[in-house]
Amino acid sequence: MSKSYRVAILGATGAVGTELLELLLSRDFPLSELKLLASPRSAGNSLRFGGEQLTVEAVGDRSFDGVDLVLASAGGSTSKQWAHKAVAAGAVVVDNSSAFRMDPQVPLVVPEVNPEAVVNHQGIIANPNCTTILMNVAVWPLYQVQPLRRIVVSTYQSASGAGARAMEEVKTQARAILQGETPQAEIFPYPLAFNLFPHNSPINDLGYCEEEMKMINETRKIFGDDKLRVSATCVRVPVLRAHSEAINLEFEQPFDVAKARDVLSQAPGVKLVEDWQANYFPMPIDATGCDPVLVGRIRQDLSHPCGLELWLCGDQVRKGAALNAVQIAELLVSKDLL
Amino acid sequence: MSKSYRVAILGATGAVGTELLELLLSRDFPLSELKLLASPRSAGNSLRFGGEQLTVEAVGDRSFDGVDLVLASAGGSTSKQWAHKAVAAGAVVVDNSSAFRMDPQVPLVVPEVNPEAVVNHQGIIANPNCTTILMNVAVWPLYQVQPLRRIVVSTYQSASGAGARAMEEVKTQARAILQGETPQAEIFPYPLAFNLFPHNSPINDLGYCEEEMKMINETRKIFGDDKLRVSATCVRVPVLRAHSEAINLEFEQPFDVAKARDVLSQAPGVKLVEDWQANYFPMPIDATGCDPVLVGRIRQDLSHPCGLELWLCGDQVRKGAALNAVQIAELLVSKDLL
């Protein structure tokens, strides 16, 4: 008989948490028990899991007793507070926050890219940033074919990256604007409906925001390539869910477009979406709820003989967060590391 | 007494046409007569110009008799049909369509960049594509300081680029989505509200759409630099008005960020918008109705020692179209070329 596991979701009531629930069910994860944990504020709520109603418990010192796996998606400070306690209680933590991603002791894993990194985990495995995951799934297959010198990426990030309340805020703002009223911004610093702005994360001395530095540093760690040169411009756009990215790749040698297309058409986690006749390429509305990263518009960079341009959309809540975490959990199961 | 001119607006009822009217008035263009021309469908409408109501006439063979200047914004096929007739009648045509932009006989002018190009006009002067104008105003001042090797640009283009009806379509789609209905797309090929997609212009054999090729070819012509390497990814976003661009510049030598900021803070047509503490940079809602191109987030490119990143927003209807055309007209007046 195959093994089954006692799993806890920490941050079960958030946008990523509810997606984790759906994925554990639909992907038939070998559960023997599922525990929903959240802040005391959300405790007592109940969430549907298949035919059952599960009650959300307030996370506390005894929450992780007997738990094999914690899927954490409650933000960095909650992860910092609880992850080591969960590990001390014997659980493995797959953490969706940025708290441990750059910790040299913590594997940072995109299963399509560096599955082997899970092997030496010491209790915590980090799930990368959403934009990083989507980019890495698309770029890694090409990187394996030919040395990559440089990535220049511009993002088009949806409201879902800031959570369920941010998605509601954009809708409320849109309603106000359509009624001729002034939109209010609470979650975001500025109105996002019918507008856009550079990503609202803290900015470092070089003028890069945290989101951009995540794309740069996490990609290097996941690819295991400290010399990979990456520059990023991250932008919030008034899309509800699913991020898009315009990616410029500079290789050491020219990379044939047909070859790139062939490589990506067979790459795990990638779906090629290119109808040149119909001018139909990846769009957020098509990526929403979709597992693979949609990639298209693979073109020779007209400004550089060794350059390739590509365009992608991916569901930020799904492959950008919850799905990648569940894939890491599945990897741990398959390697008997839980 | 200073001279005044008989001016006709061809395409007076469109989004750019009505902006042309406003600019001729607010900038006190030396008019002796203003004639509004449009297709027979729009003839008979009346438009306000200061204290007057002007009636729109159907464009015809005698429309340009006695006219000194035609500001044309009725699309490429209309320009092809009427521009040479207007020139034959003695007028100078400033054409906002793409019909003549790459014609070697036709100057393609951004007044902040290549004002001298108007001098040898042969009746027609072309107004560049909106995204090109905005990029050129921001990049030219840097290009003058140091040789530029390469531009990689990603755009975030508003609905206004497809006209007033496209702006209405986005609002109608947003209303439908907020009411739980399925949005309909007529002007655009796909729903744009809460979505985005690569620019919907015809695609060439290399996979570049017309909009992207305009940015590449027009920039070379305006800069007078056939060797300038440019690659572009053009994307429609659900913003009503004002385009944004993430621009990566690769120079021959490192370009000091403080120097770039200093250059751009004094550049004509540019307004530097950078509040690093408040994470406040150019946004479409601030660029709307604004004359200068808002530029900010000037950063060292972390992936290249000679690279600079910058971010801009500009009103696509105004500096991206009508304002640039009126500036060309003012240039013709100042050089006594009308």
XYZ file of C-alpha atoms in Angstrom:
676
model
C 0.000 0.000 0.000
C 1.364 3.437 -0.906
C 2.068 5.904 1.842
C -0.166 8.822 2.683
C 0.619 12.009 4.521
C -0.724 14.384 7.108
C -0.702 17.832 5.505
C -1.320 21.276 6.938
C -2.012 24.404 4.920
C -0.861 27.526 6.721
C -2.739 30.515 5.336
C -5.597 28.398 4.083
C -8.064 31.235 3.574
C -5.955 33.351 1.195
C -5.974 33.315 -2.610
C -3.083 30.840 -2.763
C -4.418 28.793 0.176
C -7.753 28.061 -1.470
C -5.923 27.148 -4.680
C -3.719 24.729 -2.686
C -6.850 23.004 -1.427
C -8.218 22.626 -4.935
C -4.912 21.265 -6.246
C -4.432 18.698 -3.461
C -7.879 17.382 -4.340
C -7.713 17.509 -8.132
C -4.184 16.073 -8.283
C -5.133 13.347 -5.836
C -2.322 14.052 -3.401
C -1.906 11.089 -1.011
C -3.467 12.656 2.077
C -4.260 10.870 5.274
C -5.257 14.097 6.999
C -5.651 17.732 5.992
C -5.421 20.510 8.524
C -6.283 24.095 7.713
C -4.378 26.723 9.661
C -4.623 30.485 9.595
C -4.387 33.553 11.800
C -6.785 33.713 14.776
C -8.810 36.233 12.727
C -9.699 33.580 10.156
C -10.083 30.696 12.610
C -13.533 29.150 12.757
C -14.225 29.693 9.058
C -14.939 26.511 7.195
C -13.710 25.579 3.723
C -14.956 22.897 1.394
C -12.600 20.073 0.471
C -14.279 17.603 -1.847
C -17.367 16.430 0.028
C -16.129 17.636 3.406
C -16.322 20.930 5.256
C -13.052 21.588 7.097
C -12.820 24.117 9.904
C -9.908 26.528 9.907
C -7.865 26.415 13.116
C -5.795 29.245 14.569
C -2.127 28.366 14.171
C -0.435 27.646 17.521
C 2.454 25.853 19.199
C 0.861 22.400 18.903
C -0.483 22.857 15.360
C 2.317 20.897 13.716
C 2.387 17.859 15.989
C 2.168 14.778 13.806
C 2.128 16.798 10.578
C 4.324 15.490 7.718
C 4.060 18.436 5.339
C 3.209 22.100 5.748
C 2.286 24.165 2.715
C 2.769 27.731 3.916
C 1.242 30.683 2.086
C 0.545 33.186 4.829
C 3.309 35.696 4.070
C 6.896 36.185 5.157
C 6.406 37.168 8.790
C 4.084 34.218 9.485
C 6.556 31.855 7.837
C 9.421 33.267 9.886
C 7.361 32.782 13.020
C 6.221 29.214 12.399
C 8.408 27.409 9.841
C 11.195 26.404 12.220
C 8.651 25.254 14.821
C 6.990 23.090 12.203
C 10.360 21.607 11.246
C 11.181 21.003 14.937
C 7.870 19.142 15.199
C 9.022 16.859 12.376
C 7.303 18.402 9.356
C 8.752 19.470 6.021
C 7.707 23.004 5.096
C 7.175 24.138 1.503
C 7.124 27.875 1.967
C 5.551 30.214 -0.527
C 6.870 33.392 1.086
C 10.135 35.169 0.374
C 11.370 34.555 3.956
C 13.849 31.763 3.220
C 14.320 31.847 -0.548
C 17.850 33.206 -0.552
C 18.955 31.236 2.542
C 21.839 29.018 1.342
C 20.485 26.182 3.520
C 17.105 26.274 1.794
C 16.523 24.774 -1.644
C 14.612 27.096 -3.987
C 12.806 24.849 -6.414
C 10.977 24.931 -9.713
C 10.335 21.221 -10.347
C 10.758 21.594 -14.133
C 14.155 23.229 -13.584
C 16.008 21.985 -10.511
C 14.125 19.048 -8.978
C 17.396 17.602 -7.659
C 17.724 20.552 -5.277
C 15.061 19.106 -2.959
C 17.275 16.180 -1.990
C 19.384 17.967 0.577
C 16.646 19.953 2.212
C 16.867 20.583 5.925
C 13.178 20.880 6.598
C 12.322 23.992 4.597
C 11.989 24.222 0.823
C 11.176 27.582 -0.703
C 8.734 28.221 -3.516
C 10.093 31.013 -5.752
C 8.438 34.303 -6.586
C 5.634 34.050 -9.141
C 7.294 36.037 -11.944
C 10.518 34.067 -11.403
C 8.769 30.700 -11.678
C 6.994 31.624 -14.908
C 10.164 32.991 -16.507
C 12.302 30.071 -15.377
C 9.943 27.443 -16.784
C 10.173 29.125 -20.196
C 13.863 30.043 -20.239
C 15.436 26.930 -18.685
C 14.793 24.612 -21.666
C 16.608 27.084 -23.941
C 19.379 27.615 -21.391
C 20.058 23.890 -21.455
C 20.598 23.968 -25.216
C 22.954 26.916 -25.331
C 24.846 29.193 -22.934
C 22.745 32.219 -22.027
C 24.515 35.502 -21.469
C 21.765 37.861 -20.422
C 18.034 38.255 -19.710
C 16.150 41.560 -19.964
C 12.554 41.157 -18.828
C 9.555 43.482 -18.541
C 6.559 42.203 -16.599
C 2.845 42.855 -16.812
C 1.660 41.707 -13.364
C -1.944 41.192 -12.382
C -3.660 42.278 -9.187
C -3.769 38.695 -7.874
C -0.096 39.001 -6.939
C -1.220 41.222 -4.081
C -3.949 38.790 -2.983
C -7.704 38.375 -3.187
C -8.442 41.768 -1.645
C -6.341 43.495 -4.307
C -8.381 41.818 -7.035
C -11.556 43.141 -5.389
C -10.011 46.598 -5.106
C -9.356 46.756 -8.858
C -12.968 45.799 -9.564
C -14.271 48.400 -7.112
C -12.040 51.041 -8.712
C -13.246 50.099 -12.185
C -16.879 50.413 -11.067
C -16.167 53.863 -9.616
C -14.438 55.081 -12.790
C -17.243 53.773 -15.017
C -19.709 55.722 -12.856
C -17.656 58.879 -13.174
C -16.450 58.714 -9.579
C -12.917 58.986 -8.195
C -11.377 55.561 -7.525
C -9.996 54.857 -4.053
C -6.756 52.946 -3.424
C -6.097 51.112 -0.153
C -4.206 47.901 -0.936
C -2.265 49.449 -3.785
C -0.653 52.884 -3.447
C -2.385 54.226 -6.560
C -5.529 53.317 -8.498
C -4.797 50.336 -10.737
C -8.056 50.105 -12.729
C -7.502 51.559 -16.237
C -4.019 52.537 -15.034
C -0.674 50.827 -14.337
C 2.457 51.578 -12.333
C 5.914 50.187 -11.534
C 5.711 47.376 -8.969
C 4.978 48.746 -5.500
C 7.625 46.859 -3.514
C 10.459 48.596 -1.616
C 13.234 50.022 -3.778
C 16.944 49.456 -3.164
C 19.835 51.880 -3.620
C 20.226 50.889 -7.260
C 16.611 51.798 -7.984
C 15.402 48.207 -8.315
C 12.299 47.142 -6.423
C 12.197 43.912 -4.407
C 10.149 42.160 -7.070
C 12.836 42.885 -9.661
C 15.633 41.737 -7.346
C 13.698 38.500 -6.729
C 13.644 37.801 -10.459
C 17.384 38.444 -10.671
C 18.621 36.663 -7.556
C 16.165 33.770 -7.490
C 16.787 32.936 -11.145
C 20.519 32.733 -10.473
C 19.964 30.448 -7.499
C 17.481 28.168 -9.294
C 19.631 27.920 -12.423
C 22.714 27.438 -10.216
C 24.428 30.165 -12.223
C 25.757 33.068 -10.168
C 27.093 34.743 -13.281
C 23.806 34.871 -15.174
C 23.084 38.498 -15.974
C 19.473 39.570 -15.501
C 17.751 42.939 -15.530
C 14.053 43.389 -14.839
C 11.328 46.018 -14.940
C 8.256 44.931 -12.975
C 4.946 46.630 -13.630
C 1.466 46.204 -12.153
C -1.292 46.166 -14.754
C -5.086 46.167 -14.339
C -5.495 42.462 -15.021
C -7.192 40.362 -12.354
C -5.181 37.167 -12.560
C -2.243 35.784 -14.581
C 1.018 37.603 -15.198
C 2.636 38.309 -18.562
C 6.300 38.844 -19.384
C 8.203 40.182 -22.399
C 11.567 38.421 -22.259
C 14.679 39.321 -24.245
C 17.360 36.628 -24.189
C 20.940 37.100 -25.322
C 22.837 33.869 -25.951
C 26.538 33.305 -26.564
C 25.758 32.219 -30.132
C 22.785 32.758 -32.453
C 19.815 30.627 -31.402
C 17.751 29.441 -34.334
C 14.093 30.430 -33.897
C 12.759 27.143 -35.270
C 15.009 25.284 -32.863
C 13.766 27.394 -29.946
C 10.188 26.711 -30.950
C 10.908 23.008 -31.156
C 12.585 22.975 -27.746
C 9.743 24.887 -26.101
C 7.042 22.784 -27.752
C 8.433 19.785 -25.879
C 9.380 21.502 -22.633
C 7.687 20.365 -19.425
C 5.282 22.922 -17.985
C 5.199 24.929 -21.224
C 2.383 25.215 -23.725
C 3.273 26.868 -26.999
C 0.536 29.318 -28.058
C 1.347 30.819 -31.441
C -1.132 31.372 -34.248
C 0.700 33.861 -36.446
C -2.127 34.025 -38.991
C -4.745 34.937 -36.404
C -2.371 37.112 -34.350
C -3.247 34.887 -31.414
C -0.702 34.546 -28.626
C -0.732 34.044 -24.863
C -3.212 36.265 -23.010
C -4.019 36.469 -19.285
C -7.641 35.416 -19.811
C -6.437 32.187 -21.419
C -3.717 31.559 -18.830
C -6.115 31.955 -15.906
C -6.806 28.583 -14.312
C -4.304 26.954 -16.646
C -1.436 24.765 -15.375
C 1.254 25.301 -18.043
C 3.016 28.555 -18.777
C 1.753 29.801 -22.151
C 4.681 30.847 -24.350
C 4.604 32.456 -27.783
C 5.902 35.143 -30.120
C 9.305 33.473 -30.291
C 11.259 35.797 -32.581
C 14.779 36.600 -33.606
C 15.787 39.760 -31.754
C 16.246 42.296 -34.572
C 18.765 44.240 -32.489
C 21.181 41.411 -31.731
C 22.354 38.388 -33.762
C 22.369 36.191 -30.632
C 19.073 37.475 -29.263
C 15.658 35.871 -28.953
C 12.437 37.586 -27.952
C 9.601 35.692 -26.290
C 6.307 36.406 -24.613
C 4.554 34.426 -21.889
C 1.498 34.393 -19.669
C 1.017 32.225 -16.625
C -1.500 31.896 -13.842
C 0.229 33.637 -10.988
C -1.870 31.963 -8.291
C -1.467 28.529 -9.845
C 1.944 27.819 -11.452
C 3.241 31.073 -9.983
C 2.456 29.862 -6.457
C 0.132 27.012 -5.416
C 0.773 24.554 -8.246
C 4.542 24.894 -7.966
C 4.299 24.233 -4.205
C 2.148 21.140 -4.743
C 4.567 19.936 -7.436
C 7.391 20.285 -4.901
C 5.312 18.242 -2.450
C 4.740 15.584 -5.124
C 8.469 15.544 -5.793
C 9.130 14.931 -2.093
C 6.621 12.072 -2.162
C 8.148 10.529 -5.280
C 11.623 10.681 -3.738
C 10.322 9.448 -0.386
C 11.624 12.575 1.295
C 8.587 13.303 3.461
C 1.726 92.380 -38.419
C 2.503 88.696 -38.112
C 1.156 86.281 -40.657
C -1.814 84.051 -40.097
C -2.814 80.891 -41.893
C -5.785 79.084 -43.334
C -5.804 75.651 -41.739
C -7.861 72.549 -42.469
C -8.197 69.550 -40.169
C -8.855 66.366 -42.108
C -10.481 63.825 -39.785
C -11.745 66.487 -37.432
C -14.232 64.286 -35.603
C -11.815 61.581 -34.439
C -9.951 61.356 -31.126
C -6.860 63.064 -32.576
C -8.924 65.555 -34.596
C -10.729 66.950 -31.571
C -7.392 67.202 -29.740
C -5.956 69.128 -32.703
C -8.788 71.641 -32.363
C -8.110 72.088 -28.681
C -4.366 72.554 -29.252
C -4.733 75.102 -32.064
C -6.860 77.145 -29.691
C -4.881 76.712 -26.469
C -1.516 77.254 -28.165
C -2.867 80.299 -29.990
C -1.871 79.096 -33.442
C -1.979 82.038 -35.917
C -5.192 81.094 -37.718
C -7.002 83.222 -40.226
C -9.457 80.456 -41.011
C -10.170 76.960 -39.723
C -11.886 74.386 -41.868
C -13.078 71.036 -40.512
C -13.067 68.188 -42.984
C -14.149 64.594 -42.563
C -15.758 61.725 -44.414
C -19.281 62.333 -45.800
C -20.561 60.225 -42.868
C -19.400 62.857 -40.357
C -20.237 65.902 -42.489
C -22.830 68.250 -41.014
C -21.720 67.649 -37.425
C -20.644 70.759 -35.657
C -17.684 71.140 -33.306
C -16.943 73.895 -30.808
C -13.838 75.999 -31.361
C -13.501 78.660 -28.696
C -16.705 80.653 -28.866
C -17.634 79.401 -32.339
C -19.500 76.381 -33.644
C -17.829 75.055 -36.797
C -19.620 72.753 -39.194
C -17.771 69.702 -40.470
C -17.613 69.542 -44.288
C -17.270 66.398 -46.387
C -13.794 66.332 -47.904
C -13.869 66.863 -51.678
C -11.861 68.022 -54.667
C -12.210 71.737 -53.861
C -11.683 71.383 -50.092
C -8.046 72.492 -50.159
C -8.380 75.574 -52.347
C -6.732 78.461 -50.549
C -5.676 76.298 -47.594
C -2.113 76.849 -46.289
C -1.877 73.893 -43.905
C -3.682 70.573 -43.615
C -3.458 68.603 -40.393
C -4.502 65.101 -41.454
C -5.593 62.501 -38.930
C -8.125 60.403 -40.790
C -6.058 57.244 -41.337
C -3.699 56.002 -44.020
C -6.137 55.405 -46.859
C -7.702 58.868 -46.511
C -4.246 60.454 -46.452
C -3.211 58.536 -49.552
C -6.364 59.719 -51.298
C -6.135 63.419 -50.418
C -2.609 64.455 -49.393
C -1.207 64.925 -52.901
C -4.348 66.805 -53.968
C -3.927 69.142 -51.011
C -0.271 69.705 -51.938
C -1.251 70.338 -55.567
C -3.697 72.955 -54.294
C -0.810 74.705 -52.537
C -1.127 73.413 -48.983
C 1.463 71.811 -46.732
C 0.190 68.566 -45.195
C 1.248 67.365 -41.750
C 0.078 63.785 -41.886
C -0.578 61.729 -38.802
C -1.032 58.429 -40.647
C 1.617 55.888 -41.530
C 1.035 56.426 -45.268
C 4.154 58.484 -46.037
C 6.374 58.046 -43.002
C 9.004 55.875 -44.648
C 8.884 57.726 -47.983
C 12.418 59.107 -48.517
C 10.903 62.319 -49.929
C 8.897 62.926 -46.755
C 10.463 64.292 -43.570
C 9.452 62.349 -40.454
C 9.679 64.792 -37.604
C 9.754 64.942 -33.836
C 10.411 68.638 -33.203
C 12.546 67.952 -30.104
C 14.723 65.565 -32.157
C 15.063 66.534 -35.814
C 13.436 69.955 -36.394
C 15.892 70.645 -39.234
C 14.264 67.855 -41.278
C 11.246 70.048 -42.080
C 13.326 72.409 -44.174
C 13.399 70.350 -47.340
C 9.814 69.189 -47.280
C 8.036 68.771 -50.591
C 4.548 69.401 -49.320
C 4.064 66.470 -46.977
C 5.590 66.082 -43.529
C 4.850 62.913 -41.597
C 4.042 62.704 -37.899
C 5.607 59.518 -36.451
C 3.843 56.661 -34.714
C 2.811 57.420 -31.130
C 5.108 54.924 -29.377
C 8.002 56.095 -31.555
C 7.485 59.757 -30.678
C 7.365 59.080 -26.939
C 10.483 56.869 -27.025
C 12.417 59.273 -29.243
C 11.760 62.297 -27.035
C 13.222 60.395 -24.071
C 16.120 58.606 -25.796
C 17.418 61.349 -28.118
C 18.900 63.565 -25.367
C 20.941 60.577 -24.119
C 21.880 59.564 -27.659
C 23.380 63.003 -28.176
C 25.661 62.563 -25.171
C 26.979 59.131 -26.049
C 26.845 56.615 -28.917
C 23.906 54.247 -28.470
C 24.330 50.677 -29.599
C 20.937 49.127 -29.008
C 17.381 49.687 -27.769
C 15.132 46.924 -26.411
C 11.660 48.249 -25.649
C 8.451 46.740 -24.274
C 5.297 48.820 -24.575
C 2.120 49.079 -22.529
C -0.284 50.680 -25.009
C -3.655 52.113 -24.128
C -6.931 51.671 -25.987
C -6.803 55.256 -27.307
C -4.256 54.140 -29.901
C -7.157 52.452 -31.685
C -9.391 55.514 -31.455
C -12.317 56.812 -29.453
C -14.518 53.795 -30.202
C -11.855 51.455 -28.831
C -11.831 53.392 -25.566
C -15.606 52.975 -25.352
C -15.287 49.268 -26.130
C -12.936 48.730 -23.185
C -15.371 50.465 -20.845
C -18.297 48.432 -22.171
C -16.280 45.230 -21.725
C -15.357 46.202 -18.168
C -19.020 46.839 -17.325
C -19.961 43.420 -18.712
C -17.254 41.626 -16.734
C -18.197 43.421 -13.506
C -21.782 42.269 -14.043
C -20.675 38.694 -14.582
C -21.377 38.800 -18.308
C -19.169 37.773 -21.217
C -17.395 40.764 -22.782
C -17.775 41.338 -26.523
C -14.927 42.451 -28.779
C -15.535 44.286 -32.066
C -12.803 46.891 -32.525
C -10.145 44.737 -30.903
C -9.792 41.058 -31.768
C -10.022 39.959 -28.120
C -11.493 41.478 -24.958
C -9.050 44.033 -23.566
C -10.735 44.910 -20.250
C -8.901 43.148 -17.386
C -6.819 41.451 -20.082
C -3.953 42.345 -22.433
C -2.492 40.995 -25.677
C 0.330 41.568 -28.154
C -0.414 44.494 -30.459
C -3.056 43.580 -33.039
C -1.370 44.890 -36.181
C -0.351 42.654 -39.111
C 2.689 40.469 -38.506
C 5.629 40.167 -40.883
C 7.699 37.097 -41.751
C 10.052 37.718 -38.862
C 7.161 37.666 -36.383
C 7.169 41.412 -35.746
C 3.893 43.314 -35.929
C 3.610 46.598 -37.831
C 3.621 48.610 -34.633
C 6.958 47.102 -33.652
C 8.448 47.697 -37.114
C 7.316 51.328 -36.903
C 9.260 51.773 -33.677
C 12.334 50.245 -35.302
C 12.270 51.886 -38.735
C 10.883 55.273 -37.763
C 13.397 55.698 -34.938
C 16.234 55.037 -37.377
C 14.857 57.589 -39.828
C 14.209 60.272 -37.191
C 17.622 59.789 -35.557
C 19.211 59.659 -39.013
C 20.985 56.474 -37.951
C 20.387 53.466 -40.200
C 22.641 51.333 -38.051
C 20.790 51.875 -34.773
C 19.708 48.479 -33.486
C 16.198 48.341 -32.056
C 13.963 45.481 -30.957
C 10.408 45.989 -29.712
C 7.550 44.088 -28.116
C 4.278 46.005 -28.391
C 1.412 45.106 -26.082
C -2.119 46.454 -25.685
C -3.146 46.980 -22.073
C -6.538 47.912 -20.566
C -5.641 51.555 -20.000
C -7.868 54.172 -21.610
C -5.307 56.759 -22.639
C -1.522 57.271 -22.407
C 1.069 54.698 -23.359
C 3.909 53.411 -21.198
C 7.259 51.957 -22.252
C 10.000 50.018 -20.483
C 13.173 50.911 -22.369
C 16.538 49.170 -22.124
C 19.409 51.136 -23.657
C 22.845 49.746 -24.409
C 25.515 52.380 -25.008
C 29.056 52.003 -26.320
C 30.411 53.025 -22.922
C 28.941 53.056 -19.409
C 26.447 55.899 -18.982
C 26.448 57.351 -15.503
C 22.931 57.294 -14.018
C 23.291 60.704 -12.378
C 24.429 62.130 -15.691
C 21.444 60.567 -17.481
C 19.099 62.028 -14.895
C 20.709 65.429 -15.296
C 20.444 65.279 -19.085
C 16.793 64.218 -19.003
C 15.838 66.787 -16.368
C 16.821 69.489 -18.873
C 15.602 67.803 -22.043
C 12.876 69.513 -24.075
C 9.539 67.705 -23.964
C 10.584 65.573 -20.999
C 9.377 65.810 -17.413
C 11.341 63.786 -14.911
C 8.984 62.004 -12.491
C 10.947 60.126 -9.868
C 10.130 60.006 -6.188
C 12.142 57.019 -5.000
C 10.990 57.381 -1.385
C 7.314 57.277 -2.291
C 7.762 54.751 -5.110
C 6.127 57.307 -7.367
C 6.966 57.204 -11.063
C 5.212 57.941 -14.356
C 1.686 56.502 -14.604
C -0.867 56.747 -17.419
C -3.400 58.590 -15.241
C -0.819 61.325 -14.642
C 0.344 61.451 -18.260
C -3.202 61.830 -19.602
C -3.756 65.358 -20.852
C -0.131 66.201 -20.163
C 2.185 67.708 -22.810
C 5.630 66.371 -21.792
C 6.665 62.735 -21.816
C 6.978 61.625 -18.187
C 10.261 59.761 -17.646
C 11.500 58.002 -14.528
C 13.089 54.946 -12.953
C 16.417 55.728 -14.610
C 18.618 52.879 -13.423
C 21.881 51.185 -14.223
C 21.045 47.990 -16.119
C 22.220 45.246 -13.743
C 22.814 42.885 -16.657
C 25.150 45.105 -18.685
C 27.863 47.618 -17.703
C 26.864 49.941 -20.561
C 23.124 49.571 -20.029
C 20.500 51.970 -18.734
C 16.890 51.159 -17.913
C 14.174 53.762 -18.081
C 10.415 53.993 -17.871
C 8.086 56.485 -19.494
C 4.439 57.394 -19.926
C 3.057 59.823 -22.454
C -0.338 60.910 -23.675
C -0.714 58.997 -26.891
C -3.397 61.314 -28.312
C -1.471 64.435 -27.355
C 2.359 64.207 -27.693
C 1.923 60.843 -29.394
C -0.174 62.425 -32.156
C -1.936 65.818 -32.103
C 0.583 67.838 -30.102
C 3.519 66.632 -32.188
C 1.623 67.587 -35.368
C 0.843 71.066 -34.040
C 4.482 71.471 -32.962
C 5.510 70.633 -36.546
C 3.058 73.261 -37.765
C 4.527 75.801 -35.331
C 7.997 74.912 -36.593
C 6.861 75.582 -40.165
C 5.497 78.951 -39.050
C 8.673 79.874 -37.194
C 10.789 78.997 -40.238
C 8.336 80.728 -42.577
C 7.831 77.494 -44.487
C 4.068 77.643 -44.814
